[in-house]
């Protein structure tokens, strides 16, 4: 079965302003995110890509633009199932404000029981994304062969949930996974099991350096802004 390259979108204006964007329209890449997107074709230069699939949201479309310009033979297929989690009434709110919501503790410690008011549950988010991957695996294998490589550009919580699915981890453990903006995660699927072969690879270790304000113990909902 194929190998899936998961790219989280580049850093967005919502990431840097500490806002949970969700499906809010008009959320673009910031200056650093645009630079991350511009570097993506070089990072993937040695990799033949059979297909490209993307979330419909603007920040993912902008992340893929330089790659598609570098590979005009490819067209991006939009799939809403790998779009961001539907955060409902939480969309557009400051993360600093949301941390005091009682539901945030559930999101952190027991996400399989979390459902966003006016939005979807985290279980539903993972289910739709995993179904999309399984359908695209079958399609890519049918059209391009079992050794094909294809790419999906998606969002932090979606990618973390797909990694958990590939590793056979309960969704309640997915907050232990971290994927920074424009990081690359690779999963090789086989008949018996998936293999996680890259996780959150940015080629940059700056985010591991000590910070003036240490990161908190909570997992950033939506994926966080990455290295400062």
JSON list of C-alpha atoms in Angstrom, two decimals:
[
{"chain": "A", "resi": 1, "resn": "UNK", "atom": "CA", "xyz": [0.00, 0.00, 0.00]},
{"chain": "A", "resi": 2, "resn": "UNK", "atom": "CA", "xyz": [1.14, 3.61, -0.48]},
{"chain": "A", "resi": 3, "resn": "UNK", "atom": "CA", "xyz": [3.23, 5.89, 1.68]},
{"chain": "A", "resi": 4, "resn": "UNK", "atom": "CA", "xyz": [1.41, 8.99, 2.93]},
{"chain": "A", "resi": 5, "resn": "UNK", "atom": "CA", "xyz": [3.24, 12.27, 3.46]},
{"chain": "A", "resi": 6, "resn": "UNK", "atom": "CA", "xyz": [1.31, 14.47, 5.89]},
{"chain": "A", "resi": 7, "resn": "UNK", "atom": "CA", "xyz": [2.22, 18.17, 5.82]},
{"chain": "A", "resi": 8, "resn": "UNK", "atom": "CA", "xyz": [0.81, 20.51, 8.40]},
{"chain": "A", "resi": 9, "resn": "UNK", "atom": "CA", "xyz": [0.11, 23.95, 6.93]},
{"chain": "A", "resi": 10, "resn": "UNK", "atom": "CA", "xyz": [2.68, 26.70, 7.50]},
{"chain": "A", "resi": 11, "resn": "UNK", "atom": "CA", "xyz": [2.42, 29.05, 10.42]},
{"chain": "A", "resi": 12, "resn": "UNK", "atom": "CA", "xyz": [-0.75, 31.12, 10.17]},
{"chain": "A", "resi": 13, "resn": "UNK", "atom": "CA", "xyz": [-1.93, 34.49, 11.40]},
{"chain": "A", "resi": 14, "resn": "UNK", "atom": "CA", "xyz": [-4.16, 32.64, 13.88]},
{"chain": "A", "resi": 15, "resn": "UNK", "atom": "CA", "xyz": [-1.18, 30.68, 15.24]},
{"chain": "A", "resi": 16, "resn": "UNK", "atom": "CA", "xyz": [0.79, 33.83, 15.98]},
{"chain": "A", "resi": 17, "resn": "UNK", "atom": "CA", "xyz": [-2.19, 35.67, 17.48]},
{"chain": "A", "resi": 18, "resn": "UNK", "atom": "CA", "xyz": [-3.11, 32.74, 19.74]},
{"chain": "A", "resi": 19, "resn": "UNK", "atom": "CA", "xyz": [-6.54, 32.23, 18.19]},
{"chain": "A", "resi": 20, "resn": "UNK", "atom": "CA", "xyz": [-8.25, 28.88, 17.61]},
{"chain": "A", "resi": 21, "resn": "UNK", "atom": "CA", "xyz": [-9.08, 29.33, 13.94]},
{"chain": "A", "resi": 22, "resn": "UNK", "atom": "CA", "xyz": [-11.06, 26.21, 13.10]},
{"chain": "A", "resi": 23, "resn": "UNK", "atom": "CA", "xyz": [-12.99, 26.83, 9.88]},
{"chain": "A", "resi": 24, "resn": "UNK", "atom": "CA", "xyz": [-12.96, 30.63, 10.25]},
{"chain": "A", "resi": 25, "resn": "UNK", "atom": "CA", "xyz": [-12.51, 32.04, 6.72]},
{"chain": "A", "resi": 26, "resn": "UNK", "atom": "CA", "xyz": [-9.64, 34.32, 5.76]},
{"chain": "A", "resi": 27, "resn": "UNK", "atom": "CA", "xyz": [-6.95, 32.77, 7.98]},
{"chain": "A", "resi": 28, "resn": "UNK", "atom": "CA", "xyz": [-3.76, 33.08, 5.90]},
{"chain": "A", "resi": 29, "resn": "UNK", "atom": "CA", "xyz": [-0.11, 32.19, 6.35]},
{"chain": "A", "resi": 30, "resn": "UNK", "atom": "CA", "xyz": [1.95, 34.78, 8.15]},
{"chain": "A", "resi": 31, "resn": "UNK", "atom": "CA", "xyz": [5.38, 35.86, 6.87]},
{"chain": "A", "resi": 32, "resn": "UNK", "atom": "CA", "xyz": [7.15, 32.92, 8.43]},
{"chain": "A", "resi": 33, "resn": "UNK", "atom": "CA", "xyz": [4.47, 30.52, 7.19]},
{"chain": "A", "resi": 34, "resn": "UNK", "atom": "CA", "xyz": [4.94, 31.81, 3.65]},
{"chain": "A", "resi": 35, "resn": "UNK", "atom": "CA", "xyz": [8.69, 31.20, 3.95]},
{"chain": "A", "resi": 36, "resn": "UNK", "atom": "CA", "xyz": [8.01, 27.67, 5.23]},
{"chain": "A", "resi": 37, "resn": "UNK", "atom": "CA", "xyz": [5.76, 27.03, 2.24]},
{"chain": "A", "resi": 38, "resn": "UNK", "atom": "CA", "xyz": [8.40, 28.40, -0.16]},
{"chain": "A", "resi": 39, "resn": "UNK", "atom": "CA", "xyz": [10.94, 25.93, 1.26]},
{"chain": "A", "resi": 40, "resn": "UNK", "atom": "CA", "xyz": [8.62, 22.93, 0.89]},
{"chain": "A", "resi": 41, "resn": "UNK", "atom": "CA", "xyz": [9.43, 22.12, -2.78]},
{"chain": "A", "resi": 42, "resn": "UNK", "atom": "CA", "xyz": [13.12, 21.85, -1.94]},
{"chain": "A", "resi": 43, "resn": "UNK", "atom": "CA", "xyz": [12.49, 19.64, 1.06]},
{"chain": "A", "resi": 44, "resn": "UNK", "atom": "CA", "xyz": [10.42, 17.27, -1.09]},
{"chain": "A", "resi": 45, "resn": "UNK", "atom": "CA", "xyz": [12.56, 17.53, -4.24]},
{"chain": "A", "resi": 46, "resn": "UNK", "atom": "CA", "xyz": [13.77, 13.93, -4.19]},
{"chain": "A", "resi": 47, "resn": "UNK", "atom": "CA", "xyz": [10.32, 12.47, -3.60]},
{"chain": "A", "resi": 48, "resn": "UNK", "atom": "CA", "xyz": [8.04, 11.39, -6.46]},
{"chain": "A", "resi": 49, "resn": "UNK", "atom": "CA", "xyz": [4.48, 12.35, -5.59]},
{"chain": "A", "resi": 50, "resn": "UNK", "atom": "CA", "xyz": [1.62, 10.49, -7.22]},
{"chain": "A", "resi": 51, "resn": "UNK", "atom": "CA", "xyz": [-1.19, 12.70, -5.87]},
{"chain": "A", "resi": 52, "resn": "UNK", "atom": "CA", "xyz": [-1.68, 15.77, -3.69]},
{"chain": "A", "resi": 53, "resn": "UNK", "atom": "CA", "xyz": [-4.73, 16.10, -1.43]},
{"chain": "A", "resi": 54, "resn": "UNK", "atom": "CA", "xyz": [-5.54, 19.16, 0.65]},
{"chain": "A", "resi": 55, "resn": "UNK", "atom": "CA", "xyz": [-7.87, 20.55, 3.24]},
{"chain": "A", "resi": 56, "resn": "UNK", "atom": "CA", "xyz": [-10.13, 23.21, 1.71]},
{"chain": "A", "resi": 57, "resn": "UNK", "atom": "CA", "xyz": [-8.93, 25.87, 4.14]},
{"chain": "A", "resi": 58, "resn": "UNK", "atom": "CA", "xyz": [-6.90, 28.83, 2.89]},
{"chain": "A", "resi": 59, "resn": "UNK", "atom": "CA", "xyz": [-3.81, 28.20, 5.02]},
{"chain": "A", "resi": 60, "resn": "UNK", "atom": "CA", "xyz": [-3.39, 24.74, 3.49]},
{"chain": "A", "resi": 61, "resn": "UNK", "atom": "CA", "xyz": [-4.01, 25.98, -0.05]},
{"chain": "A", "resi": 62, "resn": "UNK", "atom": "CA", "xyz": [-1.35, 28.67, 0.45]},
{"chain": "A", "resi": 63, "resn": "UNK", "atom": "CA", "xyz": [1.11, 26.15, 1.86]},
{"chain": "A", "resi": 64, "resn": "UNK", "atom": "CA", "xyz": [0.82, 23.99, -1.26]},
{"chain": "A", "resi": 65, "resn": "UNK", "atom": "CA", "xyz": [1.01, 26.81, -3.80]},
{"chain": "A", "resi": 66, "resn": "UNK", "atom": "CA", "xyz": [4.83, 26.81, -4.20]},
{"chain": "A", "resi": 67, "resn": "UNK", "atom": "CA", "xyz": [4.90, 23.02, -4.44]},
{"chain": "A", "resi": 68, "resn": "UNK", "atom": "CA", "xyz": [2.22, 22.99, -7.15]},
{"chain": "A", "resi": 69, "resn": "UNK", "atom": "CA", "xyz": [4.08, 25.70, -9.06]},
{"chain": "A", "resi": 70, "resn": "UNK", "atom": "CA", "xyz": [7.23, 23.59, -8.91]},
{"chain": "A", "resi": 71, "resn": "UNK", "atom": "CA", "xyz": [5.33, 20.49, -10.07]},
{"chain": "A", "resi": 72, "resn": "UNK", "atom": "CA", "xyz": [2.84, 21.70, -12.69]},
{"chain": "A", "resi": 73, "resn": "UNK", "atom": "CA", "xyz": [2.01, 18.12, -13.64]},
{"chain": "A", "resi": 74, "resn": "UNK", "atom": "CA", "xyz": [0.17, 17.71, -10.32]},
{"chain": "A", "resi": 75, "resn": "UNK", "atom": "CA", "xyz": [-3.25, 19.00, -9.29]},
{"chain": "A", "resi": 76, "resn": "UNK", "atom": "CA", "xyz": [-4.40, 19.31, -5.69]},
{"chain": "A", "resi": 77, "resn": "UNK", "atom": "CA", "xyz": [-7.57, 17.40, -4.82]},
{"chain": "A", "resi": 78, "resn": "UNK", "atom": "CA", "xyz": [-9.64, 19.02, -2.07]},
{"chain": "A", "resi": 79, "resn": "UNK", "atom": "CA", "xyz": [-11.11, 16.73, 0.59]},
{"chain": "A", "resi": 80, "resn": "UNK", "atom": "CA", "xyz": [-13.17, 18.27, 3.39]},
{"chain": "A", "resi": 81, "resn": "UNK", "atom": "CA", "xyz": [-12.63, 15.20, 5.56]},
{"chain": "A", "resi": 82, "resn": "UNK", "atom": "CA", "xyz": [-9.05, 16.30, 6.26]},
{"chain": "A", "resi": 83, "resn": "UNK", "atom": "CA", "xyz": [-10.16, 19.86, 7.04]},
{"chain": "A", "resi": 84, "resn": "UNK", "atom": "CA", "xyz": [-9.62, 21.27, 10.51]},
{"chain": "A", "resi": 85, "resn": "UNK", "atom": "CA", "xyz": [-11.68, 20.10, 13.46]},
{"chain": "A", "resi": 86, "resn": "UNK", "atom": "CA", "xyz": [-15.05, 21.81, 13.68]},
{"chain": "A", "resi": 87, "resn": "UNK", "atom": "CA", "xyz": [-14.52, 23.70, 16.93]},
{"chain": "A", "resi": 88, "resn": "UNK", "atom": "CA", "xyz": [-17.99, 25.25, 16.79]},
{"chain": "A", "resi": 89, "resn": "UNK", "atom": "CA", "xyz": [-18.49, 28.03, 19.33]},
{"chain": "A", "resi": 90, "resn": "UNK", "atom": "CA", "xyz": [-14.79, 27.90, 20.23]},
{"chain": "A", "resi": 91, "resn": "UNK", "atom": "CA", "xyz": [-13.76, 29.00, 16.72]},
{"chain": "A", "resi": 92, "resn": "UNK", "atom": "CA", "xyz": [-12.17, 32.43, 16.62]},
{"chain": "A", "resi": 93, "resn": "UNK", "atom": "CA", "xyz": [-11.64, 32.61, 20.39]},
{"chain": "A", "resi": 94, "resn": "UNK", "atom": "CA", "xyz": [-8.32, 33.22, 22.13]},
{"chain": "A", "resi": 95, "resn": "UNK", "atom": "CA", "xyz": [-6.61, 30.07, 23.41]},
{"chain": "A", "resi": 96, "resn": "UNK", "atom": "CA", "xyz": [-5.64, 31.95, 26.59]},
{"chain": "A", "resi": 97, "resn": "UNK", "atom": "CA", "xyz": [-9.34, 32.47, 27.25]},
{"chain": "A", "resi": 98, "resn": "UNK", "atom": "CA", "xyz": [-10.31, 28.90, 26.40]},
{"chain": "A", "resi": 99, "resn": "UNK", "atom": "CA", "xyz": [-7.88, 27.34, 28.87]},
{"chain": "A", "resi": 100, "resn": "UNK", "atom": "CA", "xyz": [-10.27, 28.21, 31.70]},
{"chain": "A", "resi": 101, "resn": "UNK", "atom": "CA", "xyz": [-13.21, 26.42, 30.07]},
{"chain": "A", "resi": 102, "resn": "UNK", "atom": "CA", "xyz": [-14.09, 23.17, 31.92]},
{"chain": "A", "resi": 103, "resn": "UNK", "atom": "CA", "xyz": [-14.16, 21.36, 28.57]},
{"chain": "A", "resi": 104, "resn": "UNK", "atom": "CA", "xyz": [-10.47, 22.13, 28.01]},
{"chain": "A", "resi": 105, "resn": "UNK", "atom": "CA", "xyz": [-9.51, 19.68, 30.75]},
{"chain": "A", "resi": 106, "resn": "UNK", "atom": "CA", "xyz": [-11.48, 16.99, 28.92]},
{"chain": "A", "resi": 107, "resn": "UNK", "atom": "CA", "xyz": [-9.83, 17.91, 25.61]},
{"chain": "A", "resi": 108, "resn": "UNK", "atom": "CA", "xyz": [-6.43, 17.52, 27.27]},
{"chain": "A", "resi": 109, "resn": "UNK", "atom": "CA", "xyz": [-6.97, 14.40, 29.36]},
{"chain": "A", "resi": 110, "resn": "UNK", "atom": "CA", "xyz": [-9.89, 12.52, 27.80]},
{"chain": "A", "resi": 111, "resn": "UNK", "atom": "CA", "xyz": [-10.32, 13.79, 24.21]},
{"chain": "A", "resi": 112, "resn": "UNK", "atom": "CA", "xyz": [-12.35, 10.77, 23.16]},
{"chain": "A", "resi": 113, "resn": "UNK", "atom": "CA", "xyz": [-15.13, 12.18, 25.37]},
{"chain": "A", "resi": 114, "resn": "UNK", "atom": "CA", "xyz": [-14.77, 15.78, 24.14]},
{"chain": "A", "resi": 115, "resn": "UNK", "atom": "CA", "xyz": [-17.33, 17.41, 21.85]},
{"chain": "A", "resi": 116, "resn": "UNK", "atom": "CA", "xyz": [-17.05, 21.09, 20.99]},
{"chain": "A", "resi": 117, "resn": "UNK", "atom": "CA", "xyz": [-20.20, 23.16, 21.60]},
{"chain": "A", "resi": 118, "resn": "UNK", "atom": "CA", "xyz": [-21.84, 23.78, 18.26]},
{"chain": "A", "resi": 119, "resn": "UNK", "atom": "CA", "xyz": [-19.12, 21.69, 16.59]},
{"chain": "A", "resi": 120, "resn": "UNK", "atom": "CA", "xyz": [-18.05, 18.06, 16.40]},
{"chain": "A", "resi": 121, "resn": "UNK", "atom": "CA", "xyz": [-16.55, 15.51, 18.73]},
{"chain": "A", "resi": 122, "resn": "UNK", "atom": "CA", "xyz": [-12.87, 14.65, 18.56]},
{"chain": "A", "resi": 123, "resn": "UNK", "atom": "CA", "xyz": [-13.83, 11.05, 17.86]},
{"chain": "A", "resi": 124, "resn": "UNK", "atom": "CA", "xyz": [-15.79, 12.18, 14.80]},
{"chain": "A", "resi": 125, "resn": "UNK", "atom": "CA", "xyz": [-12.83, 14.27, 13.67]},
{"chain": "A", "resi": 126, "resn": "UNK", "atom": "CA", "xyz": [-10.49, 11.27, 13.81]},
{"chain": "A", "resi": 127, "resn": "UNK", "atom": "CA", "xyz": [-13.01, 8.94, 12.16]},
{"chain": "A", "resi": 128, "resn": "UNK", "atom": "CA", "xyz": [-13.60, 11.14, 9.12]},
{"chain": "A", "resi": 129, "resn": "UNK", "atom": "CA", "xyz": [-9.87, 11.76, 8.63]},
{"chain": "A", "resi": 130, "resn": "UNK", "atom": "CA", "xyz": [-8.98, 8.09, 8.93]},
{"chain": "A", "resi": 131, "resn": "UNK", "atom": "CA", "xyz": [-11.73, 7.14, 6.48]},
{"chain": "A", "resi": 132, "resn": "UNK", "atom": "CA", "xyz": [-10.35, 9.68, 4.01]},
{"chain": "A", "resi": 133, "resn": "UNK", "atom": "CA", "xyz": [-6.86, 8.21, 4.28]},
{"chain": "A", "resi": 134, "resn": "UNK", "atom": "CA", "xyz": [-8.09, 4.66, 3.77]},
{"chain": "A", "resi": 135, "resn": "UNK", "atom": "CA", "xyz": [-10.07, 5.67, 0.69]},
{"chain": "A", "resi": 136, "resn": "UNK", "atom": "CA", "xyz": [-7.13, 7.62, -0.75]},
{"chain": "A", "resi": 137, "resn": "UNK", "atom": "CA", "xyz": [-4.77, 4.71, -0.02]},
{"chain": "A", "resi": 138, "resn": "UNK", "atom": "CA", "xyz": [-6.98, 2.44, -2.13]},
{"chain": "A", "resi": 139, "resn": "UNK", "atom": "CA", "xyz": [-7.31, 5.00, -4.91]},
{"chain": "A", "resi": 140, "resn": "UNK", "atom": "CA", "xyz": [-3.59, 5.76, -5.07]},
{"chain": "A", "resi": 141, "resn": "UNK", "atom": "CA", "xyz": [-2.67, 2.08, -5.04]},
{"chain": "A", "resi": 142, "resn": "UNK", "atom": "CA", "xyz": [-5.19, 1.37, -7.81]},
{"chain": "A", "resi": 143, "resn": "UNK", "atom": "CA", "xyz": [-4.02, 4.24, -10.02]},
{"chain": "A", "resi": 144, "resn": "UNK", "atom": "CA", "xyz": [-0.29, 4.37, -9.23]},
{"chain": "A", "resi": 145, "resn": "UNK", "atom": "CA", "xyz": [0.77, 1.09, -7.67]},
{"chain": "A", "resi": 146, "resn": "UNK", "atom": "CA", "xyz": [1.53, -0.15, -4.18]},
{"chain": "A", "resi": 147, "resn": "UNK", "atom": "CA", "xyz": [4.87, 1.69, -3.92]},
{"chain": "A", "resi": 148, "resn": "UNK", "atom": "CA", "xyz": [3.38, 5.11, -4.69]},
{"chain": "A", "resi": 149, "resn": "UNK", "atom": "CA", "xyz": [3.88, 8.14, -2.45]},
{"chain": "A", "resi": 150, "resn": "UNK", "atom": "CA", "xyz": [1.22, 10.80, -2.05]},
{"chain": "A", "resi": 151, "resn": "UNK", "atom": "CA", "xyz": [0.80, 13.94, 0.06]},
{"chain": "A", "resi": 152, "resn": "UNK", "atom": "CA", "xyz": [-1.94, 15.42, 2.21]},
{"chain": "A", "resi": 153, "resn": "UNK", "atom": "CA", "xyz": [-1.81, 18.96, 3.57]},
{"chain": "A", "resi": 154, "resn": "UNK", "atom": "CA", "xyz": [-3.88, 19.23, 6.72]},
{"chain": "A", "resi": 155, "resn": "UNK", "atom": "CA", "xyz": [-3.98, 20.53, 10.31]},
{"chain": "A", "resi": 156, "resn": "UNK", "atom": "CA", "xyz": [-2.35, 19.79, 13.63]},
{"chain": "A", "resi": 157, "resn": "UNK", "atom": "CA", "xyz": [-5.15, 17.91, 15.40]},
{"chain": "A", "resi": 158, "resn": "UNK", "atom": "CA", "xyz": [-6.04, 16.00, 12.24]},
{"chain": "A", "resi": 159, "resn": "UNK", "atom": "CA", "xyz": [-2.44, 14.84, 11.72]},
{"chain": "A", "resi": 160, "resn": "UNK", "atom": "CA", "xyz": [-2.02, 13.92, 15.38]},
{"chain": "A", "resi": 161, "resn": "UNK", "atom": "CA", "xyz": [-5.21, 11.84, 15.24]},
{"chain": "A", "resi": 162, "resn": "UNK", "atom": "CA", "xyz": [-3.98, 10.04, 12.10]},
{"chain": "A", "resi": 163, "resn": "UNK", "atom": "CA", "xyz": [-0.66, 9.26, 13.78]},
{"chain": "A", "resi": 164, "resn": "UNK", "atom": "CA", "xyz": [-2.53, 7.84, 16.76]},
{"chain": "A", "resi": 165, "resn": "UNK", "atom": "CA", "xyz": [-4.67, 5.74, 14.41]},
{"chain": "A", "resi": 166, "resn": "UNK", "atom": "CA", "xyz": [-1.57, 4.43, 12.61]},
{"chain": "A", "resi": 167, "resn": "UNK", "atom": "CA", "xyz": [0.14, 3.51, 15.88]},
{"chain": "A", "resi": 168, "resn": "UNK", "atom": "CA", "xyz": [-2.95, 1.88, 17.34]},
{"chain": "A", "resi": 169, "resn": "UNK", "atom": "CA", "xyz": [-3.03, 4.46, 20.14]},
{"chain": "A", "resi": 170, "resn": "UNK", "atom": "CA", "xyz": [-6.26, 5.33, 21.89]},
{"chain": "A", "resi": 171, "resn": "UNK", "atom": "CA", "xyz": [-7.39, 8.83, 20.99]},
{"chain": "A", "resi": 172, "resn": "UNK", "atom": "CA", "xyz": [-6.95, 9.77, 24.66]},
{"chain": "A", "resi": 173, "resn": "UNK", "atom": "CA", "xyz": [-3.17, 9.55, 24.07]},
{"chain": "A", "resi": 174, "resn": "UNK", "atom": "CA", "xyz": [-3.03, 11.73, 20.95]},
{"chain": "A", "resi": 175, "resn": "UNK", "atom": "CA", "xyz": [-2.23, 14.90, 22.93]},
{"chain": "A", "resi": 176, "resn": "UNK", "atom": "CA", "xyz": [1.22, 13.38, 23.55]},
{"chain": "A", "resi": 177, "resn": "UNK", "atom": "CA", "xyz": [2.02, 13.86, 19.86]},
{"chain": "A", "resi": 178, "resn": "UNK", "atom": "CA", "xyz": [3.39, 17.17, 18.53]},
{"chain": "A", "resi": 179, "resn": "UNK", "atom": "CA", "xyz": [3.49, 18.40, 14.91]},
{"chain": "A", "resi": 180, "resn": "UNK", "atom": "CA", "xyz": [4.77, 21.91, 14.22]},
{"chain": "A", "resi": 181, "resn": "UNK", "atom": "CA", "xyz": [3.74, 24.16, 11.32]},
{"chain": "A", "resi": 182, "resn": "UNK", "atom": "CA", "xyz": [4.94, 22.88, 7.94]},
{"chain": "A", "resi": 183, "resn": "UNK", "atom": "CA", "xyz": [6.32, 19.73, 9.55]},
{"chain": "A", "resi": 184, "resn": "UNK", "atom": "CA", "xyz": [6.38, 16.49, 7.59]},
{"chain": "A", "resi": 185, "resn": "UNK", "atom": "CA", "xyz": [5.02, 13.23, 8.96]},
{"chain": "A", "resi": 186, "resn": "UNK", "atom": "CA", "xyz": [5.23, 10.04, 6.90]},
{"chain": "A", "resi": 187, "resn": "UNK", "atom": "CA", "xyz": [3.22, 6.85, 7.33]},
{"chain": "A", "resi": 188, "resn": "UNK", "atom": "CA", "xyz": [3.89, 3.78, 5.19]},
{"chain": "A", "resi": 189, "resn": "UNK", "atom": "CA", "xyz": [0.83, 1.58, 4.98]},
{"chain": "A", "resi": 190, "resn": "UNK", "atom": "CA", "xyz": [1.04, -2.17, 4.43]},
{"chain": "A", "resi": 191, "resn": "UNK", "atom": "CA", "xyz": [-1.49, -4.97, 4.29]},
{"chain": "A", "resi": 192, "resn": "UNK", "atom": "CA", "xyz": [-0.91, -5.87, 7.95]},
{"chain": "A", "resi": 193, "resn": "UNK", "atom": "CA", "xyz": [0.00, -2.59, 9.66]},
{"chain": "A", "resi": 194, "resn": "UNK", "atom": "CA", "xyz": [1.10, 1.00, 9.14]},
{"chain": "A", "resi": 195, "resn": "UNK", "atom": "CA", "xyz": [4.65, 2.13, 9.92]},
{"chain": "A", "resi": 196, "resn": "UNK", "atom": "CA", "xyz": [5.34, 5.63, 11.22]},
{"chain": "A", "resi": 197, "resn": "UNK", "atom": "CA", "xyz": [8.60, 6.56, 9.47]},
{"chain": "A", "resi": 198, "resn": "UNK", "atom": "CA", "xyz": [8.73, 10.33, 10.14]},
{"chain": "A", "resi": 199, "resn": "UNK", "atom": "CA", "xyz": [7.01, 12.42, 12.78]},
{"chain": "A", "resi": 200, "resn": "UNK", "atom": "CA", "xyz": [6.82, 16.20, 12.80]},
{"chain": "A", "resi": 201, "resn": "UNK", "atom": "CA", "xyz": [10.08, 16.63, 10.85]},
{"chain": "A", "resi": 202, "resn": "UNK", "atom": "CA", "xyz": [10.88, 20.29, 10.20]},
{"chain": "A", "resi": 203, "resn": "UNK", "atom": "CA", "xyz": [14.65, 19.94, 9.72]},
{"chain": "A", "resi": 204, "resn": "UNK", "atom": "CA", "xyz": [14.95, 22.64, 12.38]},
{"chain": "A", "resi": 205, "resn": "UNK", "atom": "CA", "xyz": [15.77, 21.97, 16.01]},
{"chain": "A", "resi": 206, "resn": "UNK", "atom": "CA", "xyz": [15.15, 25.52, 17.25]},
{"chain": "A", "resi": 207, "resn": "UNK", "atom": "CA", "xyz": [11.95, 24.47, 18.98]},
{"chain": "A", "resi": 208, "resn": "UNK", "atom": "CA", "xyz": [13.99, 22.19, 21.28]},
{"chain": "A", "resi": 209, "resn": "UNK", "atom": "CA", "xyz": [16.08, 25.03, 22.68]},
{"chain": "A", "resi": 210, "resn": "UNK", "atom": "CA", "xyz": [15.19, 26.46, 26.12]},
{"chain": "A", "resi": 211, "resn": "UNK", "atom": "CA", "xyz": [12.72, 29.33, 25.96]},
{"chain": "A", "resi": 212, "resn": "UNK", "atom": "CA", "xyz": [12.37, 32.44, 28.09]},
{"chain": "A", "resi": 213, "resn": "UNK", "atom": "CA", "xyz": [8.82, 31.32, 28.81]},
{"chain": "A", "resi": 214, "resn": "UNK", "atom": "CA", "xyz": [8.80, 27.51, 28.97]},
{"chain": "A", "resi": 215, "resn": "UNK", "atom": "CA", "xyz": [5.95, 25.78, 27.11]},
{"chain": "A", "resi": 216, "resn": "UNK", "atom": "CA", "xyz": [3.08, 24.71, 29.34]},
{"chain": "A", "resi": 217, "resn": "UNK", "atom": "CA", "xyz": [2.04, 21.17, 30.14]},
{"chain": "A", "resi": 218, "resn": "UNK", "atom": "CA", "xyz": [-1.13, 21.33, 28.05]},
{"chain": "A", "resi": 219, "resn": "UNK", "atom": "CA", "xyz": [-1.14, 20.30, 24.40]},
{"chain": "A", "resi": 220, "resn": "UNK", "atom": "CA", "xyz": [-1.92, 23.26, 22.12]},
{"chain": "A", "resi": 221, "resn": "UNK", "atom": "CA", "xyz": [-5.40, 22.74, 20.67]},
{"chain": "A", "resi": 222, "resn": "UNK", "atom": "CA", "xyz": [-5.16, 23.18, 16.92]},
{"chain": "A", "resi": 223, "resn": "UNK", "atom": "CA", "xyz": [-1.44, 22.39, 16.91]},
{"chain": "A", "resi": 224, "resn": "UNK", "atom": "CA", "xyz": [0.38, 25.47, 18.20]},
{"chain": "A", "resi": 225, "resn": "UNK", "atom": "CA", "xyz": [2.63, 27.98, 16.45]},
{"chain": "A", "resi": 226, "resn": "UNK", "atom": "CA", "xyz": [5.90, 26.04, 16.57]},
{"chain": "A", "resi": 227, "resn": "UNK", "atom": "CA", "xyz": [9.32, 27.49, 17.31]},
{"chain": "A", "resi": 228, "resn": "UNK", "atom": "CA", "xyz": [9.42, 31.20, 18.21]}
]
